[in-house]
Tab-separated table of C-alpha atoms and ligand atoms in Angstrom:
chain	number	residue	atom	x	y	z
A	110	MET	CA	-21.968	62.876	-119.775
A	111	LEU	CA	-20.589	60.407	-122.659
A	112	LYS	CA	-18.057	62.046	-124.696
A	113	LYS	CA	-19.343	61.775	-128.463
A	114	ILE	CA	-16.390	60.719	-130.445
A	115	ALA	CA	-16.271	59.859	-134.505
A	116	ILE	CA	-14.047	57.235	-135.937
A	117	PHE	CA	-12.159	57.764	-138.926
A	118	ALA	CA	-11.375	55.122	-141.300
A	119	SER	CA	-10.842	53.785	-144.684
A	120	GLY	CA	-10.480	49.898	-144.423
A	121	THR	CA	-11.074	46.932	-142.697
A	122	GLY	CA	-11.860	48.601	-139.291
A	123	THR	CA	-10.431	45.894	-136.374
A	124	ASN	CA	-9.820	49.168	-134.485
A	125	PHE	CA	-13.025	50.209	-134.567
A	126	VAL	CA	-14.590	47.441	-133.696
A	127	ALA	CA	-12.215	47.054	-130.451
A	128	LEU	CA	-13.039	50.574	-129.496
A	129	GLN	CA	-16.954	50.092	-129.673
A	130	GLN	CA	-16.616	46.675	-127.721
A	131	ALA	CA	-14.365	48.097	-124.973
A	132	ILE	CA	-16.833	51.369	-125.101
A	133	GLN	CA	-19.877	48.817	-124.106
A	134	THR	CA	-17.721	46.647	-121.732
A	135	ARG	CA	-15.544	48.895	-119.720
A	136	PRO	CA	-16.218	52.349	-117.935
A	137	ILE	CA	-15.059	54.400	-120.994
A	138	ALA	CA	-17.556	57.660	-120.623
A	139	ALA	CA	-17.799	57.689	-124.505
A	140	GLU	CA	-19.936	57.004	-127.465
A	141	ILE	CA	-18.900	56.513	-131.316
A	142	ALA	CA	-21.566	58.780	-132.583
A	143	LEU	CA	-20.268	58.831	-136.030
A	144	LEU	CA	-18.125	57.039	-138.454
A	145	VAL	CA	-16.256	58.924	-141.288
A	146	CYS	CA	-15.206	56.712	-144.142
A	147	ASP	CA	-13.480	57.980	-147.725
A	148	ASN	CA	-13.831	54.418	-149.308
A	149	ALA	CA	-17.305	53.205	-150.215
A	150	GLU	CA	-15.948	49.688	-150.461
A	151	ALA	CA	-14.588	49.476	-146.962
A	152	PRO	CA	-15.688	46.702	-144.466
A	153	VAL	CA	-15.817	49.235	-141.838
A	154	ILE	CA	-19.199	50.562	-143.061
A	155	LYS	CA	-21.182	47.109	-142.498
A	156	LYS	CA	-19.605	47.181	-139.026
A	157	ALA	CA	-20.645	50.331	-137.950
A	158	GLN	CA	-24.214	49.804	-139.527
A	159	ALA	CA	-24.266	46.655	-137.574
A	160	ASP	CA	-24.244	48.686	-134.416
A	161	GLN	CA	-26.048	51.683	-135.852
A	162	ILE	CA	-23.746	53.796	-135.787
A	163	PRO	CA	-24.244	57.043	-138.328
A	164	VAL	CA	-21.907	56.731	-141.458
A	165	LEU	CA	-20.464	59.519	-143.516
A	166	VAL	CA	-18.963	58.039	-146.444
A	167	ILE	CA	-17.025	60.618	-148.297
A	168	ASN	CA	-15.509	60.415	-151.847
A	169	PHE	CA	-12.727	62.807	-151.752
A	170	HIS	CA	-12.983	62.790	-155.722
A	171	ASP	CA	-16.053	64.393	-155.811
A	172	TYR	CA	-15.112	67.507	-154.411
A	173	ALA	CA	-12.616	70.425	-155.863
A	174	ASN	CA	-10.098	69.914	-153.165
A	175	LYS	CA	-9.261	68.883	-149.537
A	176	ALA	CA	-10.681	71.998	-148.008
A	177	ALA	CA	-14.354	71.346	-149.676
A	178	ALA	CA	-14.279	67.994	-148.887
A	179	GLU	CA	-13.214	68.607	-145.151
A	180	ALA	CA	-16.124	71.307	-145.061
A	181	ILE	CA	-18.541	68.465	-145.511
A	182	ILE	CA	-17.182	66.458	-142.968
A	183	LEU	CA	-16.985	69.342	-140.177
A	184	SER	CA	-20.467	70.113	-140.736
A	185	ALA	CA	-21.392	66.363	-140.096
A	186	LEU	CA	-19.359	66.341	-136.809
A	187	GLN	CA	-20.731	69.660	-135.592
A	188	ARG	CA	-24.278	68.125	-136.550
A	189	HIS	CA	-23.551	64.967	-134.443
A	190	GLU	CA	-21.865	67.188	-131.248
A	191	ILE	CA	-18.712	65.414	-132.011
A	192	ALA	CA	-15.852	66.272	-128.862
A	193	ALA	CA	-13.008	64.515	-130.512
A	194	ILE	CA	-11.625	62.489	-133.592
A	195	LEU	CA	-9.827	59.277	-133.524
A	196	LEU	CA	-8.249	57.902	-136.403
A	197	ALA	CA	-8.367	54.147	-137.017
A	198	GLY	CA	-6.595	53.102	-140.559
A	199	TYR	CA	-7.745	56.595	-142.365
A	200	MET	CA	-5.414	56.683	-145.059
A	201	ARG	CA	-5.173	60.557	-145.678
A	202	ILE	CA	-3.632	63.586	-144.298
A	203	ILE	CA	-5.892	65.534	-142.042
A	204	GLY	CA	-6.137	69.177	-143.699
A	205	PRO	CA	-6.441	72.577	-142.213
A	206	THR	CA	-10.033	72.518	-141.805
A	207	LEU	CA	-10.374	70.008	-139.460
A	208	LEU	CA	-7.044	70.739	-137.754
A	209	THR	CA	-8.904	74.430	-136.782
A	210	ALA	CA	-11.887	73.106	-135.703
A	211	TYR	CA	-10.446	70.259	-133.662
A	212	PRO	CA	-7.161	71.432	-131.944
A	213	HIS	CA	-5.348	68.756	-130.145
A	214	LYS	CA	-8.553	66.742	-130.167
A	215	ILE	CA	-7.610	64.236	-133.241
A	216	ILE	CA	-5.738	61.386	-132.370
A	217	ASN	CA	-4.077	58.604	-134.230
A	218	ILE	CA	-2.647	55.244	-134.113
A	219	HIS	CA	0.358	54.008	-136.036
A	220	PRO	CA	1.515	50.535	-136.169
A	221	ALA	CA	5.327	51.108	-135.504
A	222	LEU	CA	7.217	53.501	-132.845
A	223	LEU	CA	7.588	56.746	-134.106
A	224	PRO	CA	9.368	58.671	-134.985
A	225	LYS	CA	10.805	55.740	-136.776
A	226	PHE	CA	8.703	54.059	-139.765
A	227	PRO	CA	6.257	56.688	-140.432
A	228	GLY	CA	3.624	56.465	-143.307
A	229	ARG	CA	1.383	54.074	-144.730
A	230	HIS	CA	3.545	50.832	-144.176
A	231	GLY	CA	4.861	51.124	-140.736
A	232	ILE	CA	4.992	47.193	-140.361
A	233	GLU	CA	6.478	46.401	-143.546
A	234	ASP	CA	8.967	49.038	-143.000
A	235	ALA	CA	9.889	47.881	-139.639
A	236	PHE	CA	10.061	44.258	-141.091
A	237	ALA	CA	12.302	44.895	-144.178
A	238	ALA	CA	14.577	46.876	-141.485
A	239	GLY	CA	15.067	43.821	-139.389
A	240	VAL	CA	14.659	45.636	-136.206
A	241	SER	CA	14.378	43.312	-133.236
A	242	GLU	CA	11.164	45.655	-131.750
A	243	THR	CA	8.752	47.368	-133.054
A	244	GLY	CA	5.786	48.969	-131.832
A	245	VAL	CA	2.414	51.246	-131.770
A	246	THR	CA	2.426	54.472	-131.453
A	247	ILE	CA	-1.054	56.851	-130.362
A	248	HIS	CA	-0.185	60.391	-131.074
A	249	PHE	CA	-2.084	63.895	-131.507
A	250	ILE	CA	-2.389	64.599	-135.265
A	251	ASP	CA	-0.607	67.841	-136.708
A	252	ALA	CA	-0.222	69.238	-139.948
A	253	GLY	CA	2.748	66.801	-140.868
A	254	ILE	CA	2.747	62.941	-141.670
A	255	ASP	CA	2.880	61.100	-138.337
A	256	THR	CA	4.945	63.652	-136.409
A	257	GLY	CA	2.134	64.932	-133.951
A	258	GLN	CA	2.965	64.394	-129.844
A	259	ILE	CA	3.116	61.314	-128.849
A	260	ILE	CA	0.582	60.116	-126.442
A	261	GLY	CA	2.006	56.686	-125.811
A	262	GLN	CA	3.673	53.653	-127.256
A	263	ARG	CA	3.738	50.199	-126.720
A	264	GLN	CA	6.662	47.831	-127.586
A	265	VAL	CA	6.122	44.753	-129.707
A	266	PRO	CA	8.834	41.914	-129.910
A	267	VAL	CA	9.875	40.874	-133.807
A	268	LYS	CA	10.497	37.092	-133.227
A	269	GLN	CA	13.429	35.311	-135.679
A	270	ALA	CA	10.318	32.854	-137.203
A	271	ASP	CA	8.028	36.166	-137.726
A	272	THR	CA	7.015	36.638	-141.346
A	273	VAL	CA	5.007	40.015	-142.150
A	274	ALA	CA	1.699	38.558	-141.255
A	275	SER	CA	2.628	37.379	-137.923
A	276	LEU	CA	4.284	40.583	-137.067
A	277	ALA	CA	1.122	42.221	-138.216
A	278	ALA	CA	-1.029	39.875	-136.183
A	279	ARG	CA	0.885	40.842	-132.968
A	280	ILE	CA	1.016	44.373	-133.584
A	281	HIS	CA	-2.929	44.359	-134.340
A	282	GLU	CA	-3.200	42.552	-130.948
A	283	THR	CA	-1.730	45.202	-129.096
A	284	GLU	CA	-3.443	47.975	-130.901
A	285	HIS	CA	-6.874	46.614	-130.154
A	286	GLN	CA	-5.794	46.676	-126.268
A	287	PHE	CA	-3.968	50.074	-126.384
A	288	TYR	CA	-6.106	51.993	-127.944
A	289	PRO	CA	-9.295	51.597	-125.513
A	290	ASP	CA	-6.605	52.157	-122.971
A	291	VAL	CA	-5.505	55.175	-124.227
A	292	LEU	CA	-9.251	56.610	-124.649
A	293	GLN	CA	-10.282	55.938	-121.653
A	294	SER	CA	-7.496	57.722	-120.249
A	295	LEU	CA	-7.742	60.522	-122.092
A	296	ILE	CA	-11.477	61.054	-121.388
A	297	ASN	CA	-10.315	60.455	-117.369
A	298	GLU	CA	-7.964	63.271	-117.313
A	299	GLY	CA	-10.364	65.497	-119.224
A	300	ALA	CA	-7.936	65.613	-122.244
A	301	ILE	CA	-10.633	65.162	-124.543
B	687	GAR	C1	-3.941	49.553	-138.264
B	687	GAR	O1	-2.769	49.211	-137.904
B	687	GAR	C2	-3.587	51.080	-137.883
B	687	GAR	O2	-2.549	50.811	-136.697
B	687	GAR	C3	-2.868	51.410	-139.294
B	687	GAR	O3	-3.878	50.930	-140.117
B	687	GAR	C4	-4.585	49.835	-139.606
B	687	GAR	C5	-5.846	49.710	-139.813
B	687	GAR	O4	-6.570	48.289	-139.260
B	687	GAR	N1	-2.512	52.643	-139.390
B	687	GAR	C6	-1.497	53.259	-140.430
B	687	GAR	O5	-0.876	52.599	-140.858
B	687	GAR	C7	-1.436	54.871	-140.720
B	687	GAR	N2	-0.785	55.478	-140.579
B	687	GAR	P1	-7.537	48.468	-139.350
B	687	GAR	O6	-9.049	49.040	-140.223
B	687	GAR	O7	-8.334	46.932	-138.918
B	687	GAR	O8	-8.282	49.066	-137.886
């Protein structure tokens, strides 16, 4: 049985594509059954549509509060029988409505070695701090910002000649291998 997963994304969607390609080419017993996107202009939407993956675009400004918007998301997740959620560049804090409905089933990828450099600018913050090594963290989501239980980390070196752009490219390359690897292990272990 394929595990139905939802991807939540706000932007470009390179991790979305990497996950979708991995699912099509490796033995990963999963299916991306829904994309949830909070930005109607995000390029990730067309990437999902190209693969006939259902998309829920949700504009949080149309709702009185986060709980009301997440209630709409939750009903779509239930309708699509989603077992787990992978955040891939989803730039919003998950609220109690979804956390309660999916305990230990919401996973995030972050472009730094947490607990270092949490928040929206993990790559830029690590570069500005002058560290010689940064990386990628995959973790379960809890109510905090990038504070949930860490599932795994991969190191990425910062080189002398790096710019933010060259470092970002190296981090993204790592993400595109690492996220499918973690998804595959979580499914094989029965964790999601
Ligand atoms: C990724 O680098 C991901 O780690 C980061 O957003 C990027 C999305 O790229 N997430 C965060 O910074 C979360 N705090 P993508 O849209 O090309 O997958």
